[in-house]
Amino acid sequence: MKALHVLRRVCLGNDSKVAQEIGELEELEELDLSIDDNKAIDKEVLKELALSISKMHSLRWLTIGQHGSSDDGGKILNFLHDLPTPPRLLRTLLITADIENGLPRWIGSLAHLVSFITLRTTLIGEELFDVPCKLPNLKALYLHWDCYRGDELVARSSYKFLALRDLILGGYQPKVIRFEEGSMEMVEMVELWFGARRSIHVVERRIASIEHLTKLKKVTLQCPADNSTLIGTVLEQLKDENDGRSRTNSNQFQITVKYT
């Protein structure tokens, strides 16, 4: 099977031999791998997996995450910080589990990466943007499902995102999303997916300084059909911004609302 190009829906248990053998698939271009967190994974297994991923010089697509959930809140993907060398030709990277101390720094060195997706990483402060903003060819950034914890998510002016066109923020949004001048200047499409647990008091959301996204062409708001109040303030802010652009003959953007 050393000529295999695609390997999907693989669940790695507590077997270091399997973790080692994955690295022998030298022609692999797409890997979709989850780690069984219902079992006590030995550190040696994760060490072997890190070595295997480092050997995948043909890899273009990597999905890595967690299967199940441990009771101790362990960060099963912490081993990613210790990759000897990253798969340099990656074009798409999807991380679907929590990880301590922010995203691995080597992600910022992936010169060919065009799409980055993260789910359930529960990052905080600068941890969400400070690594992917270094990617020179990143065109699509998808941040979903509790990937961030904090009341305000800020795209700072130091986060240039020189090639970013599509920004999708999904799940349980912070109270405020803010775009500083000079950040994400090339973004053309923004999607905000609002979800709310019914047992939690609904908090009003705001989007701040969207006027700094001068190339914006489309904004999509998505929320539950039975809770349209989630997007009320944001929708009004977007309409006001469009009105202002109309008065100054600036580029307006399309606003779309989807109910699920």
PDB file of C-alpha atoms in Angstrom:
ATOM      1  CA  MET A   1       0.000   0.000   0.000  1.00  0.00           C
ATOM      2  CA  LYS A   2       2.995   2.318  -0.216  1.00  0.00           C
ATOM      3  CA  ALA A   3       1.606   3.816  -3.420  1.00  0.00           C
ATOM      4  CA  LEU A   4      -1.569   4.918  -1.601  1.00  0.00           C
ATOM      5  CA  HIS A   5      -2.555   8.549  -2.229  1.00  0.00           C
ATOM      6  CA  VAL A   6      -5.655   8.974  -0.029  1.00  0.00           C
ATOM      7  CA  LEU A   7      -6.346   7.642   3.463  1.00  0.00           C
ATOM      8  CA  ARG A   8      -9.550   8.817   5.166  1.00  0.00           C
ATOM      9  CA  ARG A   9     -11.517   8.175   8.361  1.00  0.00           C
ATOM     10  CA  VAL A  10      -8.674   6.470  10.157  1.00  0.00           C
ATOM     11  CA  CYS A  11      -8.955   6.251  13.944  1.00  0.00           C
ATOM     12  CA  LEU A  12      -5.668   5.697  15.748  1.00  0.00           C
ATOM     13  CA  GLY A  13      -5.804   3.751  18.986  1.00  0.00           C
ATOM     14  CA  ASN A  14      -3.019   2.962  21.426  1.00  0.00           C
ATOM     15  CA  ASP A  15      -0.767   1.206  18.926  1.00  0.00           C
ATOM     16  CA  SER A  16       2.668   2.674  18.232  1.00  0.00           C
ATOM     17  CA  LYS A  17       3.220   0.203  15.359  1.00  0.00           C
ATOM     18  CA  VAL A  18       0.253   1.610  13.456  1.00  0.00           C
ATOM     19  CA  ALA A  19       1.455   5.158  14.128  1.00  0.00           C
ATOM     20  CA  GLN A  20       4.857   4.187  12.723  1.00  0.00           C
ATOM     21  CA  GLU A  21       3.453   2.443   9.644  1.00  0.00           C
ATOM     22  CA  ILE A  22       1.490   5.549   8.635  1.00  0.00           C
ATOM     23  CA  GLY A  23       4.834   7.227   8.012  1.00  0.00           C
ATOM     24  CA  GLU A  24       5.745   4.544   5.457  1.00  0.00           C
ATOM     25  CA  LEU A  25       3.010   5.786   3.103  1.00  0.00           C
ATOM     26  CA  GLU A  26       5.420   8.133   1.350  1.00  0.00           C
ATOM     27  CA  GLU A  27       3.132   8.889  -1.593  1.00  0.00           C
ATOM     28  CA  LEU A  28       0.169   9.881   0.576  1.00  0.00           C
ATOM     29  CA  GLU A  29      -1.410  13.176  -0.498  1.00  0.00           C
ATOM     30  CA  GLU A  30      -4.501  13.221   1.722  1.00  0.00           C
ATOM     31  CA  LEU A  31      -4.753  12.011   5.322  1.00  0.00           C
ATOM     32  CA  ASP A  32      -7.869  12.168   7.521  1.00  0.00           C
ATOM     33  CA  LEU A  33      -6.871  10.908  10.961  1.00  0.00           C
ATOM     34  CA  SER A  34      -8.496  10.974  14.392  1.00  0.00           C
ATOM     35  CA  ILE A  35      -7.044   9.834  17.700  1.00  0.00           C
ATOM     36  CA  ASP A  36      -9.202   7.712  19.988  1.00  0.00           C
ATOM     37  CA  ASP A  37      -9.328   9.783  23.151  1.00  0.00           C
ATOM     38  CA  ASN A  38     -11.506   7.203  24.899  1.00  0.00           C
ATOM     39  CA  LYS A  39      -8.359   5.154  25.342  1.00  0.00           C
ATOM     40  CA  ALA A  40      -5.254   6.021  27.343  1.00  0.00           C
ATOM     41  CA  ILE A  41      -2.909   6.984  24.516  1.00  0.00           C
ATOM     42  CA  ASP A  42       0.713   6.319  25.345  1.00  0.00           C
ATOM     43  CA  LYS A  43       3.162   9.172  24.738  1.00  0.00           C
ATOM     44  CA  GLU A  44       5.249   6.847  22.566  1.00  0.00           C
ATOM     45  CA  VAL A  45       2.307   6.444  20.165  1.00  0.00           C
ATOM     46  CA  LEU A  46       2.000  10.219  19.734  1.00  0.00           C
ATOM     47  CA  LYS A  47       5.771  10.530  19.339  1.00  0.00           C
ATOM     48  CA  GLU A  48       5.712   7.970  16.520  1.00  0.00           C
ATOM     49  CA  LEU A  49       2.774   9.757  14.912  1.00  0.00           C
ATOM     50  CA  ALA A  50       4.650  13.066  14.965  1.00  0.00           C
ATOM     51  CA  LEU A  51       7.607  11.385  13.237  1.00  0.00           C
ATOM     52  CA  SER A  52       5.294   9.812  10.649  1.00  0.00           C
ATOM     53  CA  ILE A  53       3.608  13.107   9.743  1.00  0.00           C
ATOM     54  CA  SER A  54       7.058  14.678   9.349  1.00  0.00           C
ATOM     55  CA  LYS A  55       7.958  12.046   6.737  1.00  0.00           C
ATOM     56  CA  MET A  56       4.966  12.789   4.512  1.00  0.00           C
ATOM     57  CA  HIS A  57       6.656  14.959   1.903  1.00  0.00           C
ATOM     58  CA  SER A  58       3.823  14.480  -0.624  1.00  0.00           C
ATOM     59  CA  LEU A  59       1.005  15.403   1.749  1.00  0.00           C
ATOM     60  CA  ARG A  60      -1.345  18.122   0.463  1.00  0.00           C
ATOM     61  CA  TRP A  61      -4.356  17.687   2.778  1.00  0.00           C
ATOM     62  CA  LEU A  62      -4.240  16.899   6.495  1.00  0.00           C
ATOM     63  CA  THR A  63      -7.233  16.504   8.800  1.00  0.00           C
ATOM     64  CA  ILE A  64      -6.316  15.615  12.362  1.00  0.00           C
ATOM     65  CA  GLY A  65      -8.508  15.527  15.410  1.00  0.00           C
ATOM     66  CA  GLN A  66     -10.017  13.659  18.298  1.00  0.00           C
ATOM     67  CA  HIS A  67     -12.414  10.724  18.390  1.00  0.00           C
ATOM     68  CA  GLY A  68     -14.436  10.598  21.591  1.00  0.00           C
ATOM     69  CA  SER A  69     -13.770  12.792  24.616  1.00  0.00           C
ATOM     70  CA  SER A  70     -11.694  12.179  27.690  1.00  0.00           C
ATOM     71  CA  ASP A  71     -13.030  12.968  31.163  1.00  0.00           C
ATOM     72  CA  ASP A  72      -9.835  14.708  32.240  1.00  0.00           C
ATOM     73  CA  GLY A  73     -10.004  17.380  29.527  1.00  0.00           C
ATOM     74  CA  GLY A  74      -6.693  16.250  28.028  1.00  0.00           C
ATOM     75  CA  LYS A  75      -5.321  18.099  25.007  1.00  0.00           C
ATOM     76  CA  ILE A  76      -4.773  15.132  22.705  1.00  0.00           C
ATOM     77  CA  LEU A  77      -3.152  17.212  19.935  1.00  0.00           C
ATOM     78  CA  ASN A  78      -0.410  18.774  22.037  1.00  0.00           C
ATOM     79  CA  PHE A  79       2.069  16.469  20.298  1.00  0.00           C
ATOM     80  CA  LEU A  80       1.709  18.597  17.146  1.00  0.00           C
ATOM     81  CA  HIS A  81       3.973  21.180  18.758  1.00  0.00           C
ATOM     82  CA  ASP A  82       6.787  18.616  18.579  1.00  0.00           C
ATOM     83  CA  LEU A  83       6.771  17.754  14.881  1.00  0.00           C
ATOM     84  CA  PRO A  84      10.438  17.535  13.778  1.00  0.00           C
ATOM     85  CA  THR A  85       9.509  19.026  10.400  1.00  0.00           C
ATOM     86  CA  PRO A  86       6.059  19.902   9.001  1.00  0.00           C
ATOM     87  CA  PRO A  87       4.727  18.528   5.702  1.00  0.00           C
ATOM     88  CA  ARG A  88       5.864  21.507   3.613  1.00  0.00           C
ATOM     89  CA  LEU A  89       3.534  21.024   0.632  1.00  0.00           C
ATOM     90  CA  LEU A  90       0.279  21.142   2.602  1.00  0.00           C
ATOM     91  CA  ARG A  91      -2.479  23.134   0.917  1.00  0.00           C
ATOM     92  CA  THR A  92      -5.311  22.367   3.371  1.00  0.00           C
ATOM     93  CA  LEU A  93      -5.026  21.843   7.126  1.00  0.00           C
ATOM     94  CA  LEU A  94      -7.927  20.973   9.425  1.00  0.00           C
ATOM     95  CA  ILE A  95      -7.449  20.736  13.208  1.00  0.00           C
ATOM     96  CA  THR A  96     -10.459  19.428  15.125  1.00  0.00           C
ATOM     97  CA  ALA A  97      -9.525  19.165  18.799  1.00  0.00           C
ATOM     98  CA  ASP A  98      -8.195  21.254  21.645  1.00  0.00           C
ATOM     99  CA  ILE A  99      -4.520  22.100  21.938  1.00  0.00           C
ATOM    100  CA  GLU A 100      -2.525  23.955  24.604  1.00  0.00           C
ATOM    101  CA  ASN A 101      -0.288  26.998  24.136  1.00  0.00           C
ATOM    102  CA  GLY A 102      -1.858  28.124  20.882  1.00  0.00           C
ATOM    103  CA  LEU A 103      -1.485  26.740  17.404  1.00  0.00           C
ATOM    104  CA  PRO A 104       1.822  25.063  16.488  1.00  0.00           C
ATOM    105  CA  ARG A 105       4.284  27.680  15.251  1.00  0.00           C
ATOM    106  CA  TRP A 106       5.293  25.572  12.245  1.00  0.00           C
ATOM    107  CA  ILE A 107       1.876  26.222  10.685  1.00  0.00           C
ATOM    108  CA  GLY A 108       3.068  29.739   9.891  1.00  0.00           C
ATOM    109  CA  SER A 109       5.851  28.286   7.704  1.00  0.00           C
ATOM    110  CA  LEU A 110       3.506  26.444   5.310  1.00  0.00           C
ATOM    111  CA  ALA A 111       4.074  28.566   2.221  1.00  0.00           C
ATOM    112  CA  HIS A 112       1.652  26.551   0.058  1.00  0.00           C
ATOM    113  CA  LEU A 113      -1.271  26.465   2.503  1.00  0.00           C
ATOM    114  CA  VAL A 114      -4.399  28.056   1.005  1.00  0.00           C
ATOM    115  CA  SER A 115      -7.083  26.804   3.419  1.00  0.00           C
ATOM    116  CA  PHE A 116      -6.973  26.496   7.212  1.00  0.00           C
ATOM    117  CA  ILE A 117      -9.852  25.180   9.337  1.00  0.00           C
ATOM    118  CA  THR A 118     -10.031  24.761  13.096  1.00  0.00           C
ATOM    119  CA  LEU A 119     -12.807  23.373  15.322  1.00  0.00           C
ATOM    120  CA  ARG A 120     -13.055  23.052  19.121  1.00  0.00           C
ATOM    121  CA  THR A 121      -9.585  24.445  19.777  1.00  0.00           C
ATOM    122  CA  THR A 122     -10.803  26.922  22.463  1.00  0.00           C
ATOM    123  CA  LEU A 123      -7.996  29.386  21.796  1.00  0.00           C
ATOM    124  CA  ILE A 124      -7.749  32.722  23.577  1.00  0.00           C
ATOM    125  CA  GLY A 125      -6.451  36.243  22.899  1.00  0.00           C
ATOM    126  CA  GLU A 126      -3.752  36.364  20.229  1.00  0.00           C
ATOM    127  CA  GLU A 127      -3.667  32.575  19.769  1.00  0.00           C
ATOM    128  CA  LEU A 128      -6.274  32.419  17.017  1.00  0.00           C
ATOM    129  CA  PHE A 129      -4.754  34.790  14.451  1.00  0.00           C
ATOM    130  CA  ASP A 130      -1.062  35.189  15.311  1.00  0.00           C
ATOM    131  CA  VAL A 131       0.035  31.994  13.489  1.00  0.00           C
ATOM    132  CA  PRO A 132      -2.196  31.835  10.353  1.00  0.00           C
ATOM    133  CA  CYS A 133      -1.613  35.545   9.630  1.00  0.00           C
ATOM    134  CA  LYS A 134       1.951  34.600   8.632  1.00  0.00           C
ATOM    135  CA  LEU A 135       0.786  32.346   5.798  1.00  0.00           C
ATOM    136  CA  PRO A 136       1.640  34.104   2.508  1.00  0.00           C
ATOM    137  CA  ASN A 137      -0.897  32.240   0.335  1.00  0.00           C
ATOM    138  CA  LEU A 138      -3.759  31.626   2.747  1.00  0.00           C
ATOM    139  CA  LYS A 139      -7.003  32.397   0.919  1.00  0.00           C
ATOM    140  CA  ALA A 140      -9.653  30.824   3.171  1.00  0.00           C
ATOM    141  CA  LEU A 141      -9.833  30.807   6.976  1.00  0.00           C
ATOM    142  CA  TYR A 142     -12.616  28.784   8.646  1.00  0.00           C
ATOM    143  CA  LEU A 143     -13.001  29.083  12.427  1.00  0.00           C
ATOM    144  CA  HIS A 144     -15.809  26.929  13.827  1.00  0.00           C
ATOM    145  CA  TRP A 145     -17.487  25.584  16.981  1.00  0.00           C
ATOM    146  CA  ASP A 146     -15.936  26.963  20.129  1.00  0.00           C
ATOM    147  CA  CYS A 147     -12.575  27.518  18.473  1.00  0.00           C
ATOM    148  CA  TYR A 148     -12.175  30.728  20.514  1.00  0.00           C
ATOM    149  CA  ARG A 149     -12.993  31.671  24.079  1.00  0.00           C
ATOM    150  CA  GLY A 150     -13.157  35.313  25.046  1.00  0.00           C
ATOM    151  CA  ASP A 151     -15.586  38.216  24.825  1.00  0.00           C
ATOM    152  CA  GLU A 152     -13.802  40.059  22.017  1.00  0.00           C
ATOM    153  CA  LEU A 153     -12.083  38.695  18.927  1.00  0.00           C
ATOM    154  CA  VAL A 154      -9.750  41.249  17.335  1.00  0.00           C
ATOM    155  CA  ALA A 155      -8.098  41.108  13.927  1.00  0.00           C
ATOM    156  CA  ARG A 156      -5.210  43.436  14.723  1.00  0.00           C
ATOM    157  CA  SER A 157      -3.369  45.656  12.277  1.00  0.00           C
ATOM    158  CA  SER A 158      -0.284  43.464  12.721  1.00  0.00           C
ATOM    159  CA  TYR A 159      -2.205  40.516  11.236  1.00  0.00           C
ATOM    160  CA  LYS A 160      -1.747  41.292   7.570  1.00  0.00           C
ATOM    161  CA  PHE A 161      -3.253  38.162   5.957  1.00  0.00           C
ATOM    162  CA  LEU A 162      -1.918  39.318   2.594  1.00  0.00           C
ATOM    163  CA  ALA A 163      -3.827  36.785   0.467  1.00  0.00           C
ATOM    164  CA  LEU A 164      -6.919  36.102   2.588  1.00  0.00           C
ATOM    165  CA  ARG A 165     -10.189  36.372   0.641  1.00  0.00           C
ATOM    166  CA  ASP A 166     -12.726  34.291   2.633  1.00  0.00           C
ATOM    167  CA  LEU A 167     -13.298  34.479   6.394  1.00  0.00           C
ATOM    168  CA  ILE A 168     -15.870  32.187   8.035  1.00  0.00           C
ATOM    169  CA  LEU A 169     -16.557  32.359  11.771  1.00  0.00           C
ATOM    170  CA  GLY A 170     -18.987  29.705  12.941  1.00  0.00           C
ATOM    171  CA  GLY A 171     -20.455  28.536  16.216  1.00  0.00           C
ATOM    172  CA  TYR A 172     -20.740  30.452  19.466  1.00  0.00           C
ATOM    173  CA  GLN A 173     -19.547  33.918  18.577  1.00  0.00           C
ATOM    174  CA  PRO A 174     -17.802  36.316  20.986  1.00  0.00           C
ATOM    175  CA  LYS A 175     -19.675  39.457  21.997  1.00  0.00           C
ATOM    176  CA  VAL A 176     -17.556  41.651  19.720  1.00  0.00           C
ATOM    177  CA  ILE A 177     -15.681  40.985  16.488  1.00  0.00           C
ATOM    178  CA  ARG A 178     -13.330  43.831  15.632  1.00  0.00           C
ATOM    179  CA  PHE A 179     -11.252  44.583  12.523  1.00  0.00           C
ATOM    180  CA  GLU A 180      -8.393  47.031  13.018  1.00  0.00           C
ATOM    181  CA  GLU A 181      -7.201  49.142  10.106  1.00  0.00           C
ATOM    182  CA  GLY A 182      -4.620  47.336   7.998  1.00  0.00           C
ATOM    183  CA  SER A 183      -5.748  43.830   8.915  1.00  0.00           C
ATOM    184  CA  MET A 184      -7.361  41.477   6.386  1.00  0.00           C
ATOM    185  CA  GLU A 185      -7.415  44.213   3.764  1.00  0.00           C
ATOM    186  CA  MET A 186      -7.930  41.729   0.909  1.00  0.00           C
ATOM    187  CA  VAL A 187     -10.968  39.975   2.412  1.00  0.00           C
ATOM    188  CA  GLU A 188     -13.923  39.857   0.016  1.00  0.00           C
ATOM    189  CA  MET A 189     -16.322  37.473   1.783  1.00  0.00           C
ATOM    190  CA  VAL A 190     -17.259  37.153   5.461  1.00  0.00           C
ATOM    191  CA  GLU A 191     -19.648  34.572   6.892  1.00  0.00           C
ATOM    192  CA  LEU A 192     -20.800  34.651  10.512  1.00  0.00           C
ATOM    193  CA  TRP A 193     -22.630  31.562  11.755  1.00  0.00           C
ATOM    194  CA  PHE A 194     -24.416  32.295  15.011  1.00  0.00           C
ATOM    195  CA  GLY A 195     -25.448  29.457  17.294  1.00  0.00           C
ATOM    196  CA  ALA A 196     -26.723  29.572  20.854  1.00  0.00           C
ATOM    197  CA  ARG A 197     -27.374  26.928  23.455  1.00  0.00           C
ATOM    198  CA  ARG A 198     -30.925  27.382  24.612  1.00  0.00           C
ATOM    199  CA  SER A 199     -29.963  27.172  28.275  1.00  0.00           C
ATOM    200  CA  ILE A 200     -27.653  30.176  28.015  1.00  0.00           C
ATOM    201  CA  HIS A 201     -28.835  33.767  28.153  1.00  0.00           C
ATOM    202  CA  VAL A 202     -28.544  35.266  24.674  1.00  0.00           C
ATOM    203  CA  VAL A 203     -25.881  37.970  24.568  1.00  0.00           C
ATOM    204  CA  GLU A 204     -26.046  40.751  22.016  1.00  0.00           C
ATOM    205  CA  ARG A 205     -23.280  40.533  19.421  1.00  0.00           C
ATOM    206  CA  ARG A 206     -21.549  43.416  17.653  1.00  0.00           C
ATOM    207  CA  ILE A 207     -19.211  43.725  14.701  1.00  0.00           C
ATOM    208  CA  ALA A 208     -16.826  46.670  14.952  1.00  0.00           C
ATOM    209  CA  SER A 209     -14.791  48.607  12.391  1.00  0.00           C
ATOM    210  CA  ILE A 210     -15.929  46.617   9.386  1.00  0.00           C
ATOM    211  CA  GLU A 211     -15.301  49.799   7.382  1.00  0.00           C
ATOM    212  CA  HIS A 212     -11.651  48.735   7.342  1.00  0.00           C
ATOM    213  CA  LEU A 213     -12.536  45.812   5.044  1.00  0.00           C
ATOM    214  CA  THR A 214     -12.550  48.038   1.981  1.00  0.00           C
ATOM    215  CA  LYS A 215     -12.624  45.184  -0.577  1.00  0.00           C
ATOM    216  CA  LEU A 216     -15.578  43.442   1.037  1.00  0.00           C
ATOM    217  CA  LYS A 217     -18.133  42.137  -1.486  1.00  0.00           C
ATOM    218  CA  LYS A 218     -20.418  39.855   0.519  1.00  0.00           C
ATOM    219  CA  VAL A 219     -21.418  39.242   4.153  1.00  0.00           C
ATOM    220  CA  THR A 220     -23.573  36.258   5.116  1.00  0.00           C
ATOM    221  CA  LEU A 221     -25.251  35.916   8.509  1.00  0.00           C
ATOM    222  CA  GLN A 222     -26.579  32.521   9.528  1.00  0.00           C
ATOM    223  CA  CYS A 223     -28.591  31.760  12.661  1.00  0.00           C
ATOM    224  CA  PRO A 224     -31.310  29.431  14.028  1.00  0.00           C
ATOM    225  CA  ALA A 225     -34.734  30.159  12.555  1.00  0.00           C
ATOM    226  CA  ASP A 226     -36.295  30.375  16.015  1.00  0.00           C
ATOM    227  CA  ASN A 227     -33.756  32.884  17.350  1.00  0.00           C
ATOM    228  CA  SER A 228     -33.291  35.644  14.796  1.00  0.00           C
ATOM    229  CA  THR A 229     -32.530  38.136  17.588  1.00  0.00           C
ATOM    230  CA  LEU A 230     -28.986  36.731  17.615  1.00  0.00           C
ATOM    231  CA  ILE A 231     -28.090  38.724  14.510  1.00  0.00           C
ATOM    232  CA  GLY A 232     -30.230  41.839  15.027  1.00  0.00           C
ATOM    233  CA  THR A 233     -27.510  44.276  16.074  1.00  0.00           C
ATOM    234  CA  VAL A 234     -24.958  42.933  13.606  1.00  0.00           C
ATOM    235  CA  LEU A 235     -27.435  43.192  10.744  1.00  0.00           C
ATOM    236  CA  GLU A 236     -28.213  46.814  11.577  1.00  0.00           C
ATOM    237  CA  GLN A 237     -24.511  47.659  11.785  1.00  0.00           C
ATOM    238  CA  LEU A 238     -23.912  46.151   8.347  1.00  0.00           C
ATOM    239  CA  LYS A 239     -26.793  48.099   6.843  1.00  0.00           C
ATOM    240  CA  ASP A 240     -25.488  51.338   8.365  1.00  0.00           C
ATOM    241  CA  GLU A 241     -22.030  50.654   6.937  1.00  0.00           C
ATOM    242  CA  ASN A 242     -23.483  50.035   3.484  1.00  0.00           C
ATOM    243  CA  ASP A 243     -25.456  53.290   3.714  1.00  0.00           C
ATOM    244  CA  GLY A 244     -22.266  55.143   4.602  1.00  0.00           C
ATOM    245  CA  ARG A 245     -20.436  53.623   1.667  1.00  0.00           C
ATOM    246  CA  SER A 246     -23.265  54.656  -0.615  1.00  0.00           C
ATOM    247  CA  ARG A 247     -22.960  58.274   0.494  1.00  0.00           C
ATOM    248  CA  THR A 248     -19.208  58.302  -0.151  1.00  0.00           C
ATOM    249  CA  ASN A 249     -19.406  56.336  -3.430  1.00  0.00           C
ATOM    250  CA  SER A 250     -17.394  53.509  -1.872  1.00  0.00           C
ATOM    251  CA  ASN A 251     -17.819  49.836  -2.749  1.00  0.00           C
ATOM    252  CA  GLN A 252     -20.924  48.398  -1.123  1.00  0.00           C
ATOM    253  CA  PHE A 253     -21.309  44.737  -0.225  1.00  0.00           C
ATOM    254  CA  GLN A 254     -24.139  42.249  -0.469  1.00  0.00           C
ATOM    255  CA  ILE A 255     -25.827  41.204   2.799  1.00  0.00           C
ATOM    256  CA  THR A 256     -27.418  37.755   2.979  1.00  0.00           C
ATOM    257  CA  VAL A 257     -29.284  36.251   5.927  1.00  0.00           C
ATOM    258  CA  LYS A 258     -29.793  32.488   6.231  1.00  0.00           C
ATOM    259  CA  TYR A 259     -32.030  30.790   8.805  1.00  0.00           C
ATOM    260  CA  THR A 260     -31.340  27.179   9.746  1.00  0.00           C
TER     261      THR A 260
END
